[in-house]
Amino acid sequence: MDFEVLIIGTDANAYYMARCYHELYGKKAQLLGKSPLPYTAFSDILNITYDEKIWEEDGFLAAVYKMKERFGGKKTLLISSNETYAGFIANNRKKLLDDGFVFNYPEKQIIDTLMYKESFYKTYENSIIDLPKTVYYDCKECGEIPTDFTFPVIVKPSNVIIYNHLNFEGKNKIYKVESQSELEATVKRIINGGYDDCLILQDFIPGDDSYLFDAVAYCDKSSNLKMLSFAQIGLQEHSRSMVGNAAVLINGYNQFGNTQEICKRLGEFLEGIGYCGFAEFDLKYDKRDGKFKVLEINARQGRSSYYICPLGCNPVKMLIDDLIYGDVKDYGLLKDELLLSFVPKGIIKKYITNDEYRKKALTLWKSGHANPLDYKKDKNLKRKLYFIKRKMRYYKDYKNGYWKVD
């Protein structure tokens, strides 16, 4: 090959992108990560270089240039697994492109409007997509917390990059609070933990996990929509650090209807803002007004986005076809049904409360399902043992998980 592919990160997202590379070429993928994580540390399908300085922008740039030297100066395709690294790439777009790197991320001003939730909701509140009712709280000002909420209320940081660097007791990815006193205590705990940016205080859309949806889109380097999926979620992760991530979803399945209409809106939205690359939409159906509300948009493929690969859209291949060969196929809307599950079948049976959805998931399980982390060609014994333990831990996570939906 006259080019190299460099995947940045060591999490589940990075693993399945390495898997996609291995499925495409039968070769080990090259990863660059800050520190070991079990998703990728115990794997025979990839090679990892660790550099603890890449969590800072200067260190990140130094590391990717060093990797390019190791590749003999070949053109290098960069693939990020999280917002931090995608942001660094966007910040240094011109320099990286001039120096022989290729990637498909939107311009910095667009990625900033998506990465920072306050900016996202304010920028697109009058756009073609529907958003939840949202209030903003400035942690630097520490003013009066609004009292006119109907509980429960969702609390989450606007600036996930700053928030992800913090560690404090009681830290959650997302908070669901049931009263004014709990809201005030939660805001105080986050501020005392070192967070000094904006907090999002948001209307909780009623409904269990099966009211959640995931959509993955790809726009080519000219901002033309080339692929879109739309999947109903049956379960999200319920642990403190993982809530908001899909654990079970079915592509091509939607109990609430209007799939064509919402997908048309999502595609027009992306093309309308001049978006490039992968995007993942987190949505929730609001039965109060019959609308699909967009909770956030990730400016990259998401943790669960692997399911587009067994549907015929290998994301690594799409990037290579677009950026290296200049001709990516138009896949359109992916309509085939496919079950993706990170959890064992027993979790689906016990914890999916939507009877119709649960029956559908179990039927699809029999005909074959996708787990991004379960790759038969990755034969590392330590990895197999780790994931056996991880599957067992899911039973504890759901039994004791803090995230409950009434």
mmCIF file of C-alpha atoms in Angstrom, residues 49-334:
data_model
loop_
_atom_site.group_PDB
_atom_site.id
_atom_site.type_symbol
_atom_site.label_atom_id
_atom_site.label_comp_id
_atom_site.label_asym_id
_atom_site.label_seq_id
_atom_site.Cartn_x
_atom_site.Cartn_y
_atom_site.Cartn_z
ATOM 1 C CA THR A 49 2.235 2.643 20.365
ATOM 2 C CA TYR A 50 1.650 4.404 23.696
ATOM 3 C CA ASP A 51 2.430 8.047 24.359
ATOM 4 C CA GLU A 52 1.028 9.624 27.524
ATOM 5 C CA LYS A 53 1.493 13.130 26.072
ATOM 6 C CA ILE A 54 -1.121 12.809 23.313
ATOM 7 C CA TRP A 55 -3.936 14.013 25.622
ATOM 8 C CA GLU A 56 -2.434 17.498 25.099
ATOM 9 C CA GLU A 57 -2.418 19.092 21.644
ATOM 10 C CA ASP A 58 1.348 19.640 21.258
ATOM 11 C CA GLY A 59 2.055 16.103 22.394
ATOM 12 C CA PHE A 60 -0.574 14.760 20.030
ATOM 13 C CA LEU A 61 0.960 16.508 17.033
ATOM 14 C CA ALA A 62 4.469 15.375 17.928
ATOM 15 C CA ALA A 63 3.286 11.789 18.244
ATOM 16 C CA VAL A 64 1.398 11.592 14.935
ATOM 17 C CA TYR A 65 4.359 13.113 13.079
ATOM 18 C CA LYS A 66 6.660 10.575 14.716
ATOM 19 C CA MET A 67 4.358 7.755 13.602
ATOM 20 C CA LYS A 68 4.382 9.111 10.059
ATOM 21 C CA GLU A 69 8.185 8.984 10.081
ATOM 22 C CA ARG A 70 7.963 5.346 11.159
ATOM 23 C CA PHE A 71 5.720 4.745 8.142
ATOM 24 C CA GLY A 72 8.484 6.029 5.875
ATOM 25 C CA GLY A 73 6.726 9.316 5.234
ATOM 26 C CA LYS A 74 3.775 7.653 3.502
ATOM 27 C CA LYS A 75 0.444 9.414 3.257
ATOM 28 C CA THR A 76 -1.283 8.682 6.576
ATOM 29 C CA LEU A 77 -5.025 8.416 7.158
ATOM 30 C CA LEU A 78 -5.945 9.589 10.672
ATOM 31 C CA ILE A 79 -8.974 8.061 12.434
ATOM 32 C CA SER A 80 -9.923 9.365 15.884
ATOM 33 C CA SER A 81 -11.924 7.395 18.432
ATOM 34 C CA ASN A 82 -12.981 10.356 20.589
ATOM 35 C CA GLU A 83 -13.753 14.083 20.620
ATOM 36 C CA THR A 84 -10.410 15.168 22.055
ATOM 37 C CA TYR A 85 -8.308 13.808 19.201
ATOM 38 C CA ALA A 86 -10.872 14.798 16.563
ATOM 39 C CA GLY A 87 -10.680 18.329 17.951
ATOM 40 C CA PHE A 88 -6.883 18.370 17.736
ATOM 41 C CA ILE A 89 -7.083 17.276 14.102
ATOM 42 C CA ALA A 90 -9.651 19.967 13.307
ATOM 43 C CA ASN A 91 -7.537 22.635 15.055
ATOM 44 C CA ASN A 92 -4.539 21.811 12.863
ATOM 45 C CA ARG A 93 -6.341 20.995 9.638
ATOM 46 C CA LYS A 94 -4.223 22.944 7.144
ATOM 47 C CA LYS A 95 -0.835 21.967 8.582
ATOM 48 C CA LEU A 96 -1.712 18.279 8.740
ATOM 49 C CA LEU A 97 -3.098 18.242 5.188
ATOM 50 C CA ASP A 98 -0.037 20.105 3.870
ATOM 51 C CA ASP A 99 2.226 17.549 5.536
ATOM 52 C CA GLY A 100 0.682 14.453 3.969
ATOM 53 C CA PHE A 101 -1.992 13.443 6.469
ATOM 54 C CA VAL A 102 -5.532 12.791 5.288
ATOM 55 C CA PHE A 103 -8.730 12.660 7.335
ATOM 56 C CA ASN A 104 -12.398 13.484 7.032
ATOM 57 C CA TYR A 105 -13.601 15.769 9.807
ATOM 58 C CA PRO A 106 -15.584 18.981 9.468
ATOM 59 C CA GLU A 107 -14.061 22.445 9.723
ATOM 60 C CA LYS A 108 -13.125 23.616 13.216
ATOM 61 C CA GLN A 109 -16.057 26.009 13.529
ATOM 62 C CA ILE A 110 -18.499 23.182 12.772
ATOM 63 C CA ILE A 111 -16.851 20.633 15.043
ATOM 64 C CA ASP A 112 -16.849 23.185 17.869
ATOM 65 C CA THR A 113 -20.601 23.684 17.571
ATOM 66 C CA LEU A 114 -21.079 19.928 17.977
ATOM 67 C CA MET A 115 -18.425 19.199 20.582
ATOM 68 C CA TYR A 116 -19.581 21.824 23.104
ATOM 69 C CA LYS A 117 -23.188 21.118 24.014
ATOM 70 C CA GLU A 118 -24.101 24.694 24.917
ATOM 71 C CA SER A 119 -22.976 25.811 21.481
ATOM 72 C CA PHE A 120 -24.760 22.865 19.859
ATOM 73 C CA TYR A 121 -28.168 23.584 21.358
ATOM 74 C CA LYS A 122 -27.912 27.336 20.852
ATOM 75 C CA THR A 123 -26.570 27.129 17.294
ATOM 76 C CA TYR A 124 -29.143 24.662 16.000
ATOM 77 C CA GLU A 125 -32.235 25.462 18.089
ATOM 78 C CA ASN A 126 -34.031 26.852 15.002
ATOM 79 C CA SER A 127 -32.687 24.321 12.518
ATOM 80 C CA ILE A 128 -34.435 21.440 10.748
ATOM 81 C CA ILE A 129 -33.763 19.055 13.665
ATOM 82 C CA ASP A 130 -35.772 18.999 16.913
ATOM 83 C CA LEU A 131 -33.998 19.473 20.256
ATOM 84 C CA PRO A 132 -35.050 18.990 23.902
ATOM 85 C CA LYS A 133 -35.955 21.973 26.087
ATOM 86 C CA THR A 134 -32.629 23.163 27.546
ATOM 87 C CA VAL A 135 -31.404 25.617 30.206
ATOM 88 C CA TYR A 136 -27.737 26.628 30.654
ATOM 89 C CA TYR A 137 -25.921 27.109 33.961
ATOM 90 C CA ASP A 138 -22.555 28.900 34.127
ATOM 91 C CA CYS A 139 -20.377 27.242 36.761
ATOM 92 C CA LYS A 140 -17.967 30.198 36.792
ATOM 93 C CA GLU A 141 -20.712 32.640 37.760
ATOM 94 C CA CYS A 142 -22.349 30.240 40.266
ATOM 95 C CA GLY A 143 -25.620 32.153 40.115
ATOM 96 C CA GLU A 144 -29.045 31.054 41.259
ATOM 97 C CA ILE A 145 -30.110 27.667 39.961
ATOM 98 C CA PRO A 146 -33.467 27.909 38.135
ATOM 99 C CA THR A 147 -36.437 26.505 40.042
ATOM 100 C CA ASP A 148 -39.105 26.252 37.336
ATOM 101 C CA PHE A 149 -38.291 22.704 36.236
ATOM 102 C CA THR A 150 -40.625 19.756 35.905
ATOM 103 C CA PHE A 151 -38.623 16.845 37.260
ATOM 104 C CA PRO A 152 -36.823 14.634 36.461
ATOM 105 C CA VAL A 153 -34.120 16.769 34.848
ATOM 106 C CA ILE A 154 -30.972 15.689 32.989
ATOM 107 C CA VAL A 155 -27.681 17.354 33.998
ATOM 108 C CA LYS A 156 -24.599 16.995 31.810
ATOM 109 C CA PRO A 157 -21.444 19.001 31.074
ATOM 110 C CA SER A 158 -21.331 21.168 27.985
ATOM 111 C CA ASN A 159 -17.548 20.817 27.681
ATOM 112 C CA VAL A 160 -16.878 17.075 27.699
ATOM 113 C CA ILE A 161 -13.159 17.574 27.043
ATOM 114 C CA ILE A 162 -12.629 19.493 30.301
ATOM 115 C CA TYR A 163 -15.019 17.186 32.159
ATOM 116 C CA ASN A 164 -13.305 13.996 30.961
ATOM 117 C CA HIS A 165 -10.023 15.205 32.468
ATOM 118 C CA LEU A 166 -11.570 15.483 35.948
ATOM 119 C CA ASN A 167 -11.830 12.842 38.642
ATOM 120 C CA PHE A 168 -14.004 13.295 41.721
ATOM 121 C CA GLU A 169 -16.220 11.235 43.978
ATOM 122 C CA GLY A 170 -19.713 10.734 42.588
ATOM 123 C CA LYS A 171 -18.718 11.686 39.039
ATOM 124 C CA ASN A 172 -21.209 10.471 36.439
ATOM 125 C CA LYS A 173 -21.231 10.865 32.696
ATOM 126 C CA ILE A 174 -24.862 12.045 32.885
ATOM 127 C CA TYR A 175 -27.025 12.834 35.915
ATOM 128 C CA LYS A 176 -30.763 12.275 36.210
ATOM 129 C CA VAL A 177 -32.091 14.271 39.171
ATOM 130 C CA GLU A 178 -35.540 13.986 40.711
ATOM 131 C CA SER A 179 -35.895 17.148 42.812
ATOM 132 C CA GLN A 180 -34.684 20.716 43.256
ATOM 133 C CA SER A 181 -32.558 19.763 46.263
ATOM 134 C CA GLU A 182 -30.915 16.941 44.312
ATOM 135 C CA LEU A 183 -30.304 19.318 41.393
ATOM 136 C CA GLU A 184 -28.587 21.844 43.651
ATOM 137 C CA ALA A 185 -26.466 19.146 45.322
ATOM 138 C CA THR A 186 -25.456 17.728 41.936
ATOM 139 C CA VAL A 187 -24.410 21.105 40.540
ATOM 140 C CA LYS A 188 -22.415 21.823 43.712
ATOM 141 C CA ARG A 189 -20.635 18.445 43.518
ATOM 142 C CA ILE A 190 -19.648 19.023 39.881
ATOM 143 C CA ILE A 191 -18.297 22.528 40.639
ATOM 144 C CA ASN A 192 -16.392 21.270 43.691
ATOM 145 C CA GLY A 193 -14.936 18.556 41.456
ATOM 146 C CA GLY A 194 -13.197 21.244 39.398
ATOM 147 C CA TYR A 195 -15.612 21.807 36.514
ATOM 148 C CA ASP A 196 -15.916 25.526 35.697
ATOM 149 C CA ASP A 197 -17.694 25.606 32.333
ATOM 150 C CA CYS A 198 -21.370 25.450 31.340
ATOM 151 C CA LEU A 199 -23.762 22.759 32.558
ATOM 152 C CA ILE A 200 -26.723 21.614 30.498
ATOM 153 C CA LEU A 201 -29.976 21.336 32.478
ATOM 154 C CA GLN A 202 -32.407 19.552 30.220
ATOM 155 C CA ASP A 203 -35.965 18.302 30.096
ATOM 156 C CA PHE A 204 -36.058 14.534 30.612
ATOM 157 C CA ILE A 205 -37.957 12.984 27.731
ATOM 158 C CA PRO A 206 -40.166 10.227 29.190
ATOM 159 C CA GLY A 207 -39.804 6.627 28.141
ATOM 160 C CA ASP A 208 -37.545 3.652 28.788
ATOM 161 C CA ASP A 209 -34.385 2.846 26.848
ATOM 162 C CA SER A 210 -36.386 1.658 23.831
ATOM 163 C CA TYR A 211 -37.365 5.282 23.145
ATOM 164 C CA LEU A 212 -33.696 5.962 22.298
ATOM 165 C CA PHE A 213 -32.334 5.833 18.741
ATOM 166 C CA ASP A 214 -28.927 5.828 17.074
ATOM 167 C CA ALA A 215 -28.135 7.107 13.597
ATOM 168 C CA VAL A 216 -24.763 6.912 11.862
ATOM 169 C CA ALA A 217 -24.069 9.073 8.810
ATOM 170 C CA TYR A 218 -21.187 9.498 6.417
ATOM 171 C CA CYS A 219 -20.685 12.599 4.280
ATOM 172 C CA ASP A 220 -17.851 12.541 1.779
ATOM 173 C CA LYS A 221 -15.111 15.159 1.552
ATOM 174 C CA SER A 222 -17.457 17.284 -0.602
ATOM 175 C CA SER A 223 -20.236 17.157 2.046
ATOM 176 C CA ASN A 224 -22.471 14.784 0.084
ATOM 177 C CA LEU A 225 -24.401 12.299 2.242
ATOM 178 C CA LYS A 226 -23.313 8.787 1.256
ATOM 179 C CA MET A 227 -24.714 6.589 4.025
ATOM 180 C CA LEU A 228 -27.234 6.757 6.861
ATOM 181 C CA SER A 229 -28.384 4.179 9.381
ATOM 182 C CA PHE A 230 -31.278 4.404 11.838
ATOM 183 C CA ALA A 231 -31.482 2.001 14.759
ATOM 184 C CA GLN A 232 -33.830 1.666 17.724
ATOM 185 C CA ILE A 233 -32.015 1.080 21.009
ATOM 186 C CA GLY A 234 -33.343 -1.511 23.450
ATOM 187 C CA LEU A 235 -30.871 -0.977 26.268
ATOM 188 C CA GLN A 236 -28.269 1.636 27.063
ATOM 189 C CA GLU A 237 -25.407 1.043 29.465
ATOM 190 C CA HIS A 238 -26.530 1.681 33.052
ATOM 191 C CA SER A 239 -23.194 2.173 34.845
ATOM 192 C CA ARG A 240 -22.057 5.640 35.970
ATOM 193 C CA SER A 241 -19.318 6.062 33.399
ATOM 194 C CA MET A 242 -21.099 4.475 30.441
ATOM 195 C CA VAL A 243 -24.725 5.620 30.559
ATOM 196 C CA GLY A 244 -25.752 7.145 27.253
ATOM 197 C CA ASN A 245 -23.929 4.471 25.247
ATOM 198 C CA ALA A 246 -26.067 1.892 23.453
ATOM 199 C CA ALA A 247 -25.751 -1.675 24.731
ATOM 200 C CA VAL A 248 -28.411 -3.224 22.461
ATOM 201 C CA LEU A 249 -29.793 -1.807 19.215
ATOM 202 C CA ILE A 250 -31.578 -2.994 16.085
ATOM 203 C CA ASN A 251 -30.945 -1.294 12.768
ATOM 204 C CA GLY A 252 -33.894 -1.076 10.381
ATOM 205 C CA TYR A 253 -36.406 -1.320 13.247
ATOM 206 C CA ASN A 254 -38.588 1.521 14.531
ATOM 207 C CA GLN A 255 -41.761 0.983 16.554
ATOM 208 C CA PHE A 256 -42.752 4.645 16.344
ATOM 209 C CA GLY A 257 -42.738 5.129 12.565
ATOM 210 C CA ASN A 258 -41.741 8.079 10.355
ATOM 211 C CA THR A 259 -38.278 6.634 9.670
ATOM 212 C CA GLN A 260 -38.087 8.172 6.195
ATOM 213 C CA GLU A 261 -39.048 11.614 7.478
ATOM 214 C CA ILE A 262 -36.536 11.769 10.343
ATOM 215 C CA CYS A 263 -33.751 10.329 8.174
ATOM 216 C CA LYS A 264 -34.481 12.905 5.486
ATOM 217 C CA ARG A 265 -34.142 15.644 8.120
ATOM 218 C CA LEU A 266 -30.862 14.285 9.478
ATOM 219 C CA GLY A 267 -29.352 14.074 5.999
ATOM 220 C CA GLU A 268 -30.510 17.555 5.011
ATOM 221 C CA PHE A 269 -29.169 18.930 8.278
ATOM 222 C CA LEU A 270 -25.671 17.539 7.683
ATOM 223 C CA GLU A 271 -25.482 18.622 4.059
ATOM 224 C CA GLY A 272 -26.916 22.003 4.990
ATOM 225 C CA ILE A 273 -24.082 22.797 7.427
ATOM 226 C CA GLY A 274 -21.397 21.475 5.060
ATOM 227 C CA TYR A 275 -20.561 18.465 7.213
ATOM 228 C CA CYS A 276 -17.747 16.049 6.293
ATOM 229 C CA GLY A 277 -16.954 12.612 7.691
ATOM 230 C CA PHE A 278 -18.764 10.309 10.093
ATOM 231 C CA ALA A 279 -21.381 11.627 12.489
ATOM 232 C CA GLU A 280 -23.359 9.783 15.127
ATOM 233 C CA PHE A 281 -26.744 11.100 16.265
ATOM 234 C CA ASP A 282 -28.163 10.254 19.695
ATOM 235 C CA LEU A 283 -31.950 10.711 19.614
ATOM 236 C CA LYS A 284 -34.988 10.031 21.781
ATOM 237 C CA TYR A 285 -38.579 9.737 20.639
ATOM 238 C CA ASP A 286 -40.853 12.112 22.542
ATOM 239 C CA LYS A 287 -44.330 10.588 22.744
ATOM 240 C CA ARG A 288 -45.691 13.906 24.024
ATOM 241 C CA ASP A 289 -45.380 15.533 20.601
ATOM 242 C CA GLY A 290 -44.400 12.635 18.330
ATOM 243 C CA LYS A 291 -40.982 14.074 17.504
ATOM 244 C CA PHE A 292 -37.514 12.537 17.485
ATOM 245 C CA LYS A 293 -35.358 14.890 19.613
ATOM 246 C CA VAL A 294 -31.616 15.014 18.902
ATOM 247 C CA LEU A 295 -29.734 14.790 22.204
ATOM 248 C CA GLU A 296 -26.266 15.212 20.717
ATOM 249 C CA ILE A 297 -24.183 14.664 17.599
ATOM 250 C CA ASN A 298 -20.722 13.116 17.793
ATOM 251 C CA ALA A 299 -18.341 14.375 15.117
ATOM 252 C CA ARG A 300 -16.985 10.880 14.533
ATOM 253 C CA GLN A 301 -18.198 7.295 14.475
ATOM 254 C CA GLY A 302 -19.707 6.315 17.844
ATOM 255 C CA ARG A 303 -18.931 3.477 20.247
ATOM 256 C CA SER A 304 -21.725 1.330 18.796
ATOM 257 C CA SER A 305 -21.358 2.350 15.131
ATOM 258 C CA TYR A 306 -19.685 -0.926 14.148
ATOM 259 C CA TYR A 307 -23.075 -2.305 13.094
ATOM 260 C CA ILE A 308 -22.829 -0.535 9.733
ATOM 261 C CA CYS A 309 -19.939 -2.890 8.838
ATOM 262 C CA PRO A 310 -21.917 -6.171 8.757
ATOM 263 C CA LEU A 311 -24.567 -4.188 6.866
ATOM 264 C CA GLY A 312 -22.024 -3.792 4.061
ATOM 265 C CA CYS A 313 -20.455 -0.441 4.943
ATOM 266 C CA ASN A 314 -16.976 -1.015 6.332
ATOM 267 C CA PRO A 315 -16.143 2.441 7.770
ATOM 268 C CA VAL A 316 -12.400 2.099 7.173
ATOM 269 C CA LYS A 317 -13.043 1.167 3.546
ATOM 270 C CA MET A 318 -15.377 4.150 3.132
ATOM 271 C CA LEU A 319 -12.685 6.533 4.369
ATOM 272 C CA ILE A 320 -10.033 4.967 2.150
ATOM 273 C CA ASP A 321 -12.287 4.978 -0.927
ATOM 274 C CA ASP A 322 -13.151 8.633 -0.318
ATOM 275 C CA LEU A 323 -9.792 10.091 0.760
ATOM 276 C CA ILE A 324 -7.263 7.874 -1.021
ATOM 277 C CA TYR A 325 -9.048 6.761 -4.185
ATOM 278 C CA GLY A 326 -11.549 9.608 -4.510
ATOM 279 C CA ASP A 327 -14.596 7.445 -5.158
ATOM 280 C CA VAL A 328 -16.826 6.349 -2.270
ATOM 281 C CA LYS A 329 -19.984 4.373 -3.016
ATOM 282 C CA ASP A 330 -23.415 5.862 -2.341
ATOM 283 C CA TYR A 331 -24.887 3.399 0.192
ATOM 284 C CA GLY A 332 -28.076 5.340 0.926
ATOM 285 C CA LEU A 333 -30.271 4.432 3.902
ATOM 286 C CA LEU A 334 -29.341 1.078 5.467
#
